[in-house]
GROMACS .gro file of N, CA and C in nm:
model
  552
    1MET      N    1   2.579   4.638   4.214
    1MET     CA    2   2.589   4.687   4.361
    1MET      C    3   2.639   4.808   4.382
    2ILE      N    4   2.586   4.901   4.459
    2ILE     CA    5   2.683   5.011   4.487
    2ILE      C    6   2.713   5.021   4.620
    3ARG      N    7   2.888   5.070   4.588
    3ARG     CA    8   2.949   5.071   4.771
    3ARG      C    9   2.941   5.233   4.720
    4ARG      N   10   2.941   5.305   4.863
    4ARG     CA   11   2.943   5.404   4.916
    4ARG      C   12   3.079   5.385   4.974
    5HIS      N   13   3.201   5.482   4.944
    5HIS     CA   14   3.290   5.486   5.055
    5HIS      C   15   3.293   5.666   5.106
    6SER      N   16   3.298   5.674   5.194
    6SER     CA   17   3.322   5.780   5.264
    6SER      C   18   3.480   5.850   5.251
    7PHE      N   19   3.541   5.976   5.231
    7PHE     CA   20   3.667   6.040   5.251
    7PHE      C   21   3.650   6.179   5.301
    8ALA      N   22   3.777   6.195   5.368
    8ALA     CA   23   3.756   6.307   5.444
    8ALA      C   24   3.814   6.419   5.348
    9TYR      N   25   3.768   6.556   5.260
    9TYR     CA   26   3.781   6.626   5.187
    9TYR      C   27   3.680   6.717   5.192
   10ALA      N   28   3.715   6.882   5.209
   10ALA     CA   29   3.658   6.952   5.182
   10ALA      C   30   3.667   7.068   5.112
   11HIS      N   31   3.515   7.144   5.010
   11HIS     CA   32   3.570   7.218   4.916
   11HIS      C   33   3.405   7.268   4.942
   12PRO      N   34   3.419   7.394   4.882
   12PRO     CA   35   3.298   7.518   4.903
   12PRO      C   36   3.159   7.487   4.839
   13LEU      N   37   3.202   7.348   4.726
   13LEU     CA   38   3.088   7.370   4.630
   13LEU      C   39   2.921   7.314   4.755
   14ARG      N   40   2.864   7.400   4.716
   14ARG     CA   41   2.711   7.331   4.776
   14ARG      C   42   2.588   7.321   4.694
   15ASP      N   43   2.489   7.395   4.668
   15ASP     CA   44   2.363   7.358   4.644
   15ASP      C   45   2.433   7.399   4.471
   16LEU      N   46   2.413   7.277   4.355
   16LEU     CA   47   2.502   7.349   4.214
   16LEU      C   48   2.352   7.413   4.184
   17PRO      N   49   2.330   7.487   4.075
   17PRO     CA   50   2.233   7.549   4.012
   17PRO      C   51   2.216   7.437   3.900
   18SER      N   52   2.061   7.473   3.874
   18SER     CA   53   2.003   7.366   3.738
   18SER      C   54   2.091   7.404   3.595
   19ARG      N   55   2.118   7.566   3.571
   19ARG     CA   56   2.138   7.567   3.447
   19ARG      C   57   2.326   7.520   3.416
   20PRO      N   58   2.375   7.480   3.272
   20PRO     CA   59   2.483   7.460   3.261
   20PRO      C   60   2.596   7.592   3.257
   21THR      N   61   2.521   7.723   3.220
   21THR     CA   62   2.642   7.814   3.218
   21THR      C   63   2.628   7.859   3.374
   22GLU      N   64   2.553   7.833   3.478
   22GLU     CA   65   2.552   7.901   3.635
   22GLU      C   66   2.645   7.799   3.686
   23LEU      N   67   2.660   7.663   3.637
   23LEU     CA   68   2.733   7.569   3.694
   23LEU      C   69   2.856   7.616   3.665
   24THR      N   70   2.874   7.632   3.531
   24THR     CA   71   3.009   7.634   3.488
   24THR      C   72   3.061   7.746   3.579
   25LYS      N   73   2.964   7.855   3.588
   25LYS     CA   74   3.044   7.975   3.648
   25LYS      C   75   3.061   7.923   3.845
   26THR      N   76   2.976   7.822   3.865
   26THR     CA   77   3.013   7.799   4.012
   26THR      C   78   3.187   7.694   4.012
   27VAL      N   79   3.137   7.627   3.885
   27VAL     CA   80   3.271   7.564   3.924
   27VAL      C   81   3.396   7.639   3.931
   28LYS      N   82   3.412   7.717   3.796
   28LYS     CA   83   3.503   7.842   3.798
   28LYS      C   84   3.546   7.869   3.922
   29SER      N   85   3.473   7.946   4.029
   29SER     CA   86   3.449   8.025   4.087
   29SER      C   87   3.522   7.921   4.223
   30ALA      N   88   3.445   7.807   4.230
   30ALA     CA   89   3.487   7.720   4.310
   30ALA      C   90   3.628   7.707   4.339
   31MET      N   91   3.687   7.660   4.197
   31MET     CA   92   3.850   7.657   4.126
   31MET      C   93   3.921   7.749   4.191
   32ALA      N   94   3.869   7.855   4.196
   32ALA     CA   95   3.954   8.004   4.227
   32ALA      C   96   4.010   7.967   4.328
   33THR      N   97   3.914   7.916   4.444
   33THR     CA   98   3.905   7.978   4.614
   33THR      C   99   4.017   7.899   4.648
   34LYS      N  100   4.072   7.874   4.770
   34LYS     CA  101   4.183   7.790   4.819
   34LYS      C  102   4.162   7.638   4.878
   35SER      N  103   4.070   7.609   4.816
   35SER     CA  104   4.086   7.468   4.806
   35SER      C  105   3.995   7.391   4.712
   36PRO      N  106   4.112   7.440   4.569
   36PRO     CA  107   4.042   7.308   4.440
   36PRO      C  108   4.002   7.186   4.458
   37ILE      N  109   3.921   7.101   4.371
   37ILE     CA  110   3.937   6.946   4.379
   37ILE      C  111   4.085   6.884   4.327
   38ASP      N  112   4.124   6.799   4.419
   38ASP     CA  113   4.236   6.730   4.424
   38ASP      C  114   4.257   6.616   4.265
   39PRO      N  115   4.301   6.673   4.118
   39PRO     CA  116   4.279   6.586   4.020
   39PRO      C  117   4.310   6.451   4.085
   40GLU      N  118   4.417   6.469   4.161
   40GLU     CA  119   4.501   6.279   4.193
   40GLU      C  120   4.385   6.251   4.253
   41LEU      N  121   4.303   6.264   4.370
   41LEU     CA  122   4.201   6.185   4.420
   41LEU      C  123   4.106   6.135   4.341
   42VAL      N  124   4.073   6.238   4.222
   42VAL     CA  125   3.985   6.155   4.174
   42VAL      C  126   4.053   6.089   4.035
   43ARG      N  127   4.192   6.050   4.016
   43ARG     CA  128   4.240   5.928   3.960
   43ARG      C  129   4.251   5.835   4.014
   44GLU      N  130   4.275   5.834   4.147
   44GLU     CA  131   4.280   5.705   4.277
   44GLU      C  132   4.142   5.685   4.253
   45MET      N  133   4.026   5.737   4.215
   45MET     CA  134   3.938   5.683   4.258
   45MET      C  135   3.907   5.629   4.129
   46ALA      N  136   3.936   5.638   4.023
   46ALA     CA  137   3.897   5.598   3.914
   46ALA      C  138   3.943   5.499   3.871
   47GLN      N  139   4.104   5.459   3.925
   47GLN     CA  140   4.167   5.365   3.944
   47GLN      C  141   4.121   5.245   4.013
   48LEU      N  142   4.071   5.275   4.134
   48LEU     CA  143   4.009   5.189   4.241
   48LEU      C  144   3.839   5.147   4.178
   49ILE      N  145   3.770   5.178   4.081
   49ILE     CA  146   3.697   5.146   3.976
   49ILE      C  147   3.746   5.081   3.922
   50ASN      N  148   3.834   5.075   3.872
   50ASN     CA  149   3.889   4.942   3.745
   50ASN      C  150   3.948   4.805   3.747
   51GLU      N  151   4.029   4.867   3.927
   51GLU     CA  152   4.052   4.732   3.999
   51GLU      C  153   3.982   4.635   4.068
   52THR      N  154   3.843   4.712   4.114
   52THR     CA  155   3.766   4.650   4.132
   52THR      C  156   3.598   4.624   4.087
   53ASP      N  157   3.498   4.545   4.139
   53ASP     CA  158   3.385   4.555   4.073
   53ASP      C  159   3.307   4.657   4.101
   54LEU      N  160   3.348   4.749   4.165
   54LEU     CA  161   3.258   4.868   4.202
   54LEU      C  162   3.222   4.940   4.059
   55THR      N  163   3.105   5.013   4.048
   55THR     CA  164   3.045   5.081   3.979
   55THR      C  165   3.048   5.222   3.989
   56GLU      N  166   3.059   5.266   4.139
   56GLU     CA  167   3.019   5.426   4.153
   56GLU      C  168   3.106   5.400   4.295
   57ILE      N  169   3.193   5.540   4.318
   57ILE     CA  170   3.244   5.558   4.458
   57ILE      C  171   3.180   5.708   4.423
   58GLU      N  172   3.189   5.743   4.569
   58GLU     CA  173   3.118   5.862   4.605
   58GLU      C  174   3.194   5.942   4.728
   59VAL      N  175   3.285   6.024   4.727
   59VAL     CA  176   3.334   6.128   4.850
   59VAL      C  177   3.275   6.229   4.857
   60GLN      N  178   3.236   6.254   5.029
   60GLN     CA  179   3.171   6.355   5.077
   60GLN      C  180   3.258   6.392   5.213
   61LYS      N  181   3.276   6.484   5.207
   61LYS     CA  182   3.333   6.585   5.333
   61LYS      C  183   3.281   6.717   5.355
   62GLY      N  184   3.194   6.746   5.415
   62GLY     CA  185   3.114   6.900   5.435
   62GLY      C  186   3.048   6.917   5.274
   63ASP      N  187   3.077   7.025   5.257
   63ASP     CA  188   3.021   7.110   5.119
   63ASP      C  189   3.066   6.989   4.980
   64LEU      N  190   3.172   6.930   5.013
   64LEU     CA  191   3.245   6.868   4.842
   64LEU      C  192   3.167   6.737   4.861
   65ARG      N  193   3.162   6.729   4.766
   65ARG     CA  194   3.076   6.605   4.700
   65ARG      C  195   3.143   6.563   4.587
   66ILE      N  196   3.210   6.462   4.566
   66ILE     CA  197   3.280   6.355   4.441
   66ILE      C  198   3.211   6.216   4.388
   67ARG      N  199   3.168   6.217   4.331
   67ARG     CA  200   3.105   6.120   4.292
   67ARG      C  201   3.173   6.045   4.101
   68VAL      N  202   3.242   5.942   4.121
   68VAL     CA  203   3.288   5.871   4.007
   68VAL      C  204   3.225   5.761   3.973
   69ALA      N  205   3.167   5.730   3.871
   69ALA     CA  206   3.058   5.649   3.846
   69ALA      C  207   3.127   5.547   3.712
   70ARG      N  208   3.090   5.433   3.671
   70ARG     CA  209   3.101   5.355   3.544
   70ARG      C  210   3.020   5.303   3.526
   71THR      N  211   2.960   5.320   3.392
   71THR     CA  212   2.825   5.275   3.324
   71THR      C  213   2.914   5.122   3.215
   72ILE      N  214   2.827   5.032   3.264
   72ILE     CA  215   2.828   4.940   3.240
   72ILE      C  216   2.745   4.903   3.092
   73THR      N  217   2.797   4.912   2.971
   73THR     CA  218   2.699   4.861   2.863
   73THR      C  219   2.725   4.721   2.831
   74ALA      N  220   2.592   4.675   2.802
   74ALA     CA  221   2.581   4.524   2.758
   74ALA      C  222   2.550   4.553   2.633
   75THR      N  223   2.604   4.438   2.553
   75THR     CA  224   2.613   4.410   2.400
   75THR      C  225   2.499   4.285   2.377
   76VAL      N  226   2.407   4.375   2.321
   76VAL     CA  227   2.308   4.240   2.263
   76VAL      C  228   2.312   4.177   2.163
   77MET      N  229   2.321   4.081   2.123
   77MET     CA  230   2.323   4.033   1.993
   77MET      C  231   2.205   3.954   1.937
   78ALA      N  232   2.167   3.979   1.790
   78ALA     CA  233   2.086   3.910   1.746
   78ALA      C  234   2.042   3.788   1.728
   79PRO      N  235   1.974   3.713   1.792
   79PRO     CA  236   1.942   3.557   1.750
   79PRO      C  237   1.987   3.498   1.602
   80VAL      N  238   2.043   3.397   1.633
   80VAL     CA  239   2.094   3.357   1.501
   80VAL      C  240   2.062   3.258   1.487
   81ALA      N  241   1.965   3.264   1.351
   81ALA     CA  242   1.859   3.188   1.323
   81ALA      C  243   1.943   3.044   1.268
   82PRO      N  244   1.891   2.908   1.331
   82PRO     CA  245   1.921   2.806   1.293
   82PRO      C  246   1.909   2.760   1.120
   83ALA      N  247   2.055   2.684   1.055
   83ALA     CA  248   2.043   2.695   0.965
   83ALA      C  249   1.953   2.582   0.869
   84PRO      N  250   1.844   2.596   0.761
   84PRO     CA  251   1.763   2.482   0.703
   84PRO      C  252   1.819   2.369   0.704
   85ALA      N  253   1.753   2.261   0.708
   85ALA     CA  254   1.743   2.129   0.729
   85ALA      C  255   1.720   2.081   0.576
   86PHE      N  256   1.766   2.045   0.517
   86PHE     CA  257   1.722   1.960   0.387
   86PHE      C  258   1.718   1.834   0.402
   87ALA      N  259   1.628   1.746   0.318
   87ALA     CA  260   1.596   1.610   0.323
   87ALA      C  261   1.721   1.615   0.201
   88PRO      N  262   1.806   1.503   0.209
   88PRO     CA  263   1.893   1.422   0.133
   88PRO      C  264   1.785   1.340  -0.021
   89ALA      N  265   1.868   1.390  -0.094
   89ALA     CA  266   1.805   1.319  -0.214
   89ALA      C  267   1.824   1.252  -0.275
   90PRO      N  268   1.730   1.129  -0.321
   90PRO     CA  269   1.760   0.960  -0.371
   90PRO      C  270   1.888   1.005  -0.455
   91VAL      N  271   1.996   0.925  -0.434
   91VAL     CA  272   2.119   0.939  -0.545
   91VAL      C  273   2.056   0.867  -0.661
   92ALA      N  274   2.020   0.731  -0.655
   92ALA     CA  275   2.007   0.655  -0.779
   92ALA      C  276   1.879   0.722  -0.835
   93ALA      N  277   1.791   0.784  -0.764
   93ALA     CA  278   1.727   0.812  -0.880
   93ALA      C  279   1.709   0.977  -0.934
   94ALA      N  280   1.817   1.036  -0.866
   94ALA     CA  281   1.897   1.135  -0.918
   94ALA      C  282   1.923   1.130  -1.050
   95ALA      N  283   2.077   1.071  -1.071
   95ALA     CA  284   2.107   1.004  -1.132
   95ALA      C  285   2.031   0.947  -1.276
   96ALA      N  286   1.950   0.853  -1.258
   96ALA     CA  287   1.880   0.843  -1.378
   96ALA      C  288   1.753   0.894  -1.412
   97ALA      N  289   1.697   1.019  -1.319
   97ALA     CA  290   1.593   1.096  -1.350
   97ALA      C  291   1.615   1.208  -1.462
   98PRO      N  292   1.723   1.276  -1.497
   98PRO     CA  293   1.743   1.323  -1.603
   98PRO      C  294   1.767   1.261  -1.751
   99ALA      N  295   1.811   1.160  -1.770
   99ALA     CA  296   1.806   1.089  -1.891
   99ALA      C  297   1.705   1.041  -1.906
  100GLU      N  298   1.613   0.991  -1.798
  100GLU     CA  299   1.455   0.967  -1.836
  100GLU      C  300   1.325   1.090  -1.874
  101ALA      N  301   1.403   1.198  -1.787
  101ALA     CA  302   1.345   1.317  -1.809
  101ALA      C  303   1.295   1.358  -1.956
  102LYS      N  304   1.455   1.381  -1.981
  102LYS     CA  305   1.499   1.381  -2.163
  102LYS      C  306   1.415   1.313  -2.249
  103ALA      N  307   1.437   1.162  -2.243
  103ALA     CA  308   1.324   1.093  -2.314
  103ALA      C  309   1.208   1.093  -2.354
  104ALA      N  310   1.158   1.119  -2.226
  104ALA     CA  311   1.001   1.112  -2.212
  104ALA      C  312   0.965   1.280  -2.285
  105ALA      N  313   1.074   1.369  -2.239
  105ALA     CA  314   1.015   1.481  -2.302
  105ALA      C  315   0.979   1.492  -2.514
  106ALA      N  316   1.046   1.424  -2.546
  106ALA     CA  317   1.040   1.383  -2.672
  106ALA      C  318   0.919   1.296  -2.715
  107HIS      N  319   0.877   1.207  -2.617
  107HIS     CA  320   0.791   1.109  -2.612
  107HIS      C  321   0.637   1.185  -2.658
  108PRO      N  322   0.601   1.155  -2.774
  108PRO     CA  323   0.440   1.192  -2.811
  108PRO      C  324   0.329   1.181  -2.668
  109GLY      N  325   0.345   1.079  -2.572
  109GLY     CA  326   0.239   1.069  -2.507
  109GLY      C  327   0.291   1.112  -2.363
  110THR      N  328   0.386   1.220  -2.339
  110THR     CA  329   0.394   1.274  -2.245
  110THR      C  330   0.311   1.352  -2.204
  111VAL      N  331   0.297   1.340  -2.014
  111VAL     CA  332   0.204   1.399  -1.969
  111VAL      C  333   0.270   1.533  -1.903
  112ASN      N  334   0.253   1.664  -1.926
  112ASN     CA  335   0.323   1.784  -1.863
  112ASN      C  336   0.250   1.832  -1.743
  113SER      N  337   0.370   1.886  -1.687
  113SER     CA  338   0.288   1.960  -1.534
  113SER      C  339   0.223   2.133  -1.617
  114PRO      N  340   0.101   2.134  -1.559
  114PRO     CA  341   0.086   2.238  -1.647
  114PRO      C  342   0.084   2.371  -1.549
  115MET      N  343   0.159   2.343  -1.424
  115MET     CA  344   0.135   2.456  -1.370
  115MET      C  345   0.273   2.412  -1.275
  116VAL      N  346   0.336   2.514  -1.204
  116VAL     CA  347   0.451   2.482  -1.072
  116VAL      C  348   0.364   2.452  -0.933
  117GLY      N  349   0.434   2.337  -0.828
  117GLY     CA  350   0.376   2.299  -0.776
  117GLY      C  351   0.463   2.176  -0.731
  118THR      N  352   0.392   2.083  -0.635
  118THR     CA  353   0.402   1.981  -0.595
  118THR      C  354   0.299   1.841  -0.631
  119ALA      N  355   0.375   1.753  -0.710
  119ALA     CA  356   0.315   1.627  -0.740
  119ALA      C  357   0.307   1.571  -0.634
  120TYR      N  358   0.177   1.495  -0.621
  120TYR     CA  359   0.150   1.390  -0.569
  120TYR      C  360   0.097   1.284  -0.635
  121ARG      N  361   0.141   1.157  -0.602
  121ARG     CA  362   0.074   1.020  -0.691
  121ARG      C  363  -0.047   0.959  -0.605
  122ARG      N  364  -0.054   1.018  -0.497
  122ARG     CA  365  -0.191   0.959  -0.411
  122ARG      C  366  -0.255   1.079  -0.374
  123PRO      N  367  -0.418   1.003  -0.340
  123PRO     CA  368  -0.497   1.106  -0.254
  123PRO      C  369  -0.478   1.185  -0.152
  124SER      N  370  -0.462   1.089  -0.063
  124SER     CA  371  -0.364   1.106   0.069
  124SER      C  372  -0.222   0.995   0.101
  125PRO      N  373  -0.153   1.059   0.236
  125PRO     CA  374  -0.060   0.979   0.226
  125PRO      C  375  -0.067   0.886   0.277
  126ASP      N  376  -0.169   0.778   0.325
  126ASP     CA  377  -0.198   0.669   0.350
  126ASP      C  378  -0.288   0.584   0.209
  127ALA      N  379  -0.293   0.647   0.111
  127ALA     CA  380  -0.376   0.542   0.001
  127ALA      C  381  -0.345   0.500  -0.078
  128LYS      N  382  -0.318   0.426  -0.191
  128LYS     CA  383  -0.257   0.383  -0.286
  128LYS      C  384  -0.240   0.443  -0.394
  129PRO      N  385  -0.139   0.475  -0.441
  129PRO     CA  386  -0.119   0.574  -0.603
  129PRO      C  387  -0.271   0.579  -0.690
  130PHE      N  388  -0.272   0.645  -0.724
  130PHE     CA  389  -0.330   0.679  -0.839
  130PHE      C  390  -0.298   0.532  -0.963
  131ILE      N  391  -0.206   0.593  -0.975
  131ILE     CA  392  -0.158   0.506  -1.093
  131ILE      C  393  -0.014   0.403  -1.034
  132GLU      N  394   0.002   0.305  -1.133
  132GLU     CA  395   0.109   0.231  -1.157
  132GLU      C  396   0.181   0.218  -1.289
  133ILE      N  397   0.328   0.169  -1.290
  133ILE     CA  398   0.344   0.188  -1.424
  133ILE      C  399   0.320   0.055  -1.441
  134GLY      N  400   0.253   0.006  -1.614
  134GLY     CA  401   0.205  -0.097  -1.660
  134GLY      C  402   0.040  -0.081  -1.688
  135GLN      N  403  -0.012  -0.001  -1.567
  135GLN     CA  404  -0.130   0.018  -1.572
  135GLN      C  405  -0.199   0.112  -1.684
  136GLU      N  406  -0.340   0.027  -1.732
  136GLU     CA  407  -0.429   0.097  -1.848
  136GLU      C  408  -0.497   0.183  -1.803
  137VAL      N  409  -0.521   0.312  -1.850
  137VAL     CA  410  -0.580   0.437  -1.784
  137VAL      C  411  -0.670   0.479  -1.957
  138LYS      N  412  -0.793   0.539  -1.887
  138LYS     CA  413  -0.852   0.576  -1.976
  138LYS      C  414  -0.847   0.766  -2.026
  139ALA      N  415  -0.914   0.804  -2.087
  139ALA     CA  416  -0.900   0.945  -2.140
  139ALA      C  417  -0.949   0.994  -2.010
  140GLY      N  418  -0.896   1.126  -1.970
  140GLY     CA  419  -0.974   1.170  -1.845
  140GLY      C  420  -0.970   1.121  -1.751
  141GLU      N  421  -0.931   1.049  -1.716
  141GLU     CA  422  -0.866   0.941  -1.562
  141GLU      C  423  -0.805   1.015  -1.441
  142ARG      N  424  -0.804   1.068  -1.377
  142ARG     CA  425  -0.700   1.133  -1.270
  142ARG      C  426  -0.585   1.037  -1.282
  143VAL      N  427  -0.455   1.106  -1.303
  143VAL     CA  428  -0.340   1.006  -1.279
  143VAL      C  429  -0.229   1.053  -1.176
  144LEU      N  430  -0.252   1.206  -1.129
  144LEU     CA  431  -0.173   1.264  -1.033
  144LEU      C  432  -0.217   1.407  -0.983
  145LEU      N  433  -0.225   1.439  -0.874
  145LEU     CA  434  -0.208   1.600  -0.820
  145LEU      C  435  -0.079   1.709  -0.818
  146VAL      N  436  -0.151   1.845  -0.832
  146VAL     CA  437  -0.025   1.918  -0.854
  146VAL      C  438  -0.118   1.992  -0.749
  147GLU      N  439  -0.018   2.027  -0.641
  147GLU     CA  440  -0.095   2.124  -0.545
  147GLU      C  441   0.004   2.249  -0.577
  148ALA      N  442  -0.063   2.333  -0.604
  148ALA     CA  443  -0.007   2.533  -0.566
  148ALA      C  444  -0.074   2.595  -0.519
  149MET      N  445  -0.053   2.660  -0.449
  149MET     CA  446  -0.084   2.768  -0.359
  149MET      C  447  -0.221   2.709  -0.259
  150LYS      N  448  -0.180   2.574  -0.172
  150LYS     CA  449  -0.288   2.501  -0.104
  150LYS      C  450  -0.393   2.443  -0.182
  151THR      N  451  -0.387   2.424  -0.308
  151THR     CA  452  -0.497   2.414  -0.393
  151THR      C  453  -0.474   2.250  -0.475
  152PHE      N  454  -0.519   2.157  -0.469
  152PHE     CA  455  -0.506   2.068  -0.502
  152PHE      C  456  -0.575   2.058  -0.654
  153ASN      N  457  -0.451   2.027  -0.784
  153ASN     CA  458  -0.572   2.039  -0.887
  153ASN      C  459  -0.529   1.931  -1.019
  154ASP      N  460  -0.641   1.839  -1.041
  154ASP     CA  461  -0.613   1.706  -1.087
  154ASP      C  462  -0.559   1.743  -1.206
  155ILE      N  463  -0.476   1.618  -1.241
  155ILE     CA  464  -0.418   1.580  -1.358
  155ILE      C  465  -0.449   1.490  -1.422
  156VAL      N  466  -0.512   1.487  -1.567
  156VAL     CA  467  -0.606   1.403  -1.644
  156VAL      C  468  -0.501   1.328  -1.721
  157ALA      N  469  -0.550   1.169  -1.745
  157ALA     CA  470  -0.471   1.104  -1.864
  157ALA      C  471  -0.537   1.210  -2.013
  158PRO      N  472  -0.461   1.265  -2.135
  158PRO     CA  473  -0.469   1.311  -2.215
  158PRO      C  474  -0.549   1.257  -2.310
  159ARG      N  475  -0.569   1.088  -2.331
  159ARG     CA  476  -0.580   0.983  -2.389
  159ARG      C  477  -0.575   0.831  -2.305
  160ALA      N  478  -0.627   0.739  -2.394
  160ALA     CA  479  -0.643   0.606  -2.329
  160ALA      C  480  -0.498   0.550  -2.344
  161GLY      N  481  -0.465   0.453  -2.267
  161GLY     CA  482  -0.304   0.420  -2.290
  161GLY      C  483  -0.278   0.340  -2.184
  162LYS      N  484  -0.128   0.274  -2.177
  162LYS     CA  485  -0.061   0.197  -2.082
  162LYS      C  486   0.039   0.343  -2.056
  163VAL      N  487   0.034   0.325  -1.857
  163VAL     CA  488   0.151   0.395  -1.846
  163VAL      C  489   0.258   0.279  -1.845
  164VAL      N  490   0.362   0.416  -1.892
  164VAL     CA  491   0.514   0.331  -1.934
  164VAL      C  492   0.604   0.394  -1.871
  165ALA      N  493   0.611   0.507  -1.804
  165ALA     CA  494   0.694   0.586  -1.698
  165ALA      C  495   0.606   0.643  -1.618
  166ILE      N  496   0.673   0.662  -1.447
  166ILE     CA  497   0.600   0.751  -1.397
  166ILE      C  498   0.705   0.845  -1.331
  167LEU      N  499   0.734   0.995  -1.378
  167LEU     CA  500   0.855   1.074  -1.369
  167LEU      C  501   0.889   1.148  -1.250
  168VAL      N  502   0.778   1.131  -1.130
  168VAL     CA  503   0.829   1.176  -1.034
  168VAL      C  504   0.763   1.128  -0.902
  169GLU      N  505   0.812   1.187  -0.812
  169GLU     CA  506   0.779   1.073  -0.707
  169GLU      C  507   0.668   1.211  -0.604
  170ASP      N  508   0.611   1.056  -0.506
  170ASP     CA  509   0.535   1.174  -0.438
  170ASP      C  510   0.575   1.282  -0.372
  171GLY      N  511   0.527   1.381  -0.384
  171GLY     CA  512   0.580   1.496  -0.323
  171GLY      C  513   0.647   1.575  -0.381
  172GLN      N  514   0.720   1.529  -0.456
  172GLN     CA  515   0.838   1.600  -0.563
  172GLN      C  516   0.783   1.736  -0.627
  173PRO      N  517   0.879   1.843  -0.567
  173PRO     CA  518   0.843   1.954  -0.640
  173PRO      C  519   0.826   1.955  -0.777
  174VAL      N  520   0.744   2.005  -0.872
  174VAL     CA  521   0.778   2.041  -1.048
  174VAL      C  522   0.758   2.167  -1.069
  175GLU      N  523   0.792   2.142  -1.181
  175GLU     CA  524   0.817   2.332  -1.278
  175GLU      C  525   0.705   2.293  -1.349
  176TYR      N  526   0.702   2.441  -1.437
  176TYR     CA  527   0.570   2.398  -1.555
  176TYR      C  528   0.660   2.339  -1.639
  177GLY      N  529   0.568   2.281  -1.712
  177GLY     CA  530   0.600   2.222  -1.813
  177GLY      C  531   0.687   2.057  -1.819
  178GLU      N  532   0.761   2.054  -1.689
  178GLU     CA  533   0.857   1.924  -1.610
  178GLU      C  534   0.709   1.771  -1.650
  179PRO      N  535   0.793   1.695  -1.743
  179PRO     CA  536   0.755   1.586  -1.766
  179PRO      C  537   0.684   1.527  -1.669
  180LEU      N  538   0.590   1.435  -1.630
  180LEU     CA  539   0.545   1.375  -1.506
  180LEU      C  540   0.521   1.241  -1.515
  181LEU      N  541   0.478   1.178  -1.668
  181LEU     CA  542   0.459   1.065  -1.675
  181LEU      C  543   0.441   1.011  -1.829
  182VAL      N  544   0.444   0.920  -1.856
  182VAL     CA  545   0.464   0.912  -2.018
  182VAL      C  546   0.337   0.778  -2.040
  183ILE      N  547   0.230   0.814  -2.106
  183ILE     CA  548   0.128   0.746  -2.164
  183ILE      C  549   0.165   0.656  -2.297
  184GLU      N  550   0.155   0.563  -2.337
  184GLU     CA  551   0.156   0.474  -2.473
  184GLU      C  552   0.013   0.456  -2.554
   0.00000   0.00000   0.00000
């Protein structure tokens, strides 16, 4: 909001020139005349702006015009991204998994992940799993899926046998060479 106040004060500054060098000459000649700009008036105007919510004060009397303005700068803050939410890992499975994985890696019937991706035990969330522990599988039978780059890749049993351990949960991220299951 701009409020303008009028005070009685006179000065010979009239039409100010457009170029800075001419303006400097005009101000110097005006200051040399008998009625120079009162610095105390300018200080009082600045103090009035600071003490109130005014953004501008203009004083005009005859040919003299003094304007004191305050610019308000707004600080723009970048939006803060929320912290990512992580799903809690199963505590009991986490403790047992490293021991099983180490033992499974040494087993000759271990089926390892051929790529980095996400392992799935079922073809869709509402379907039954491909295999269960204790189930007999044939060579070439699909036992898991690993999704990599939006492509689902079949993981097939390398040989016939009985599934003795499933080392991944449905939707678990897997690394290249990570043990997925054990067939005896």
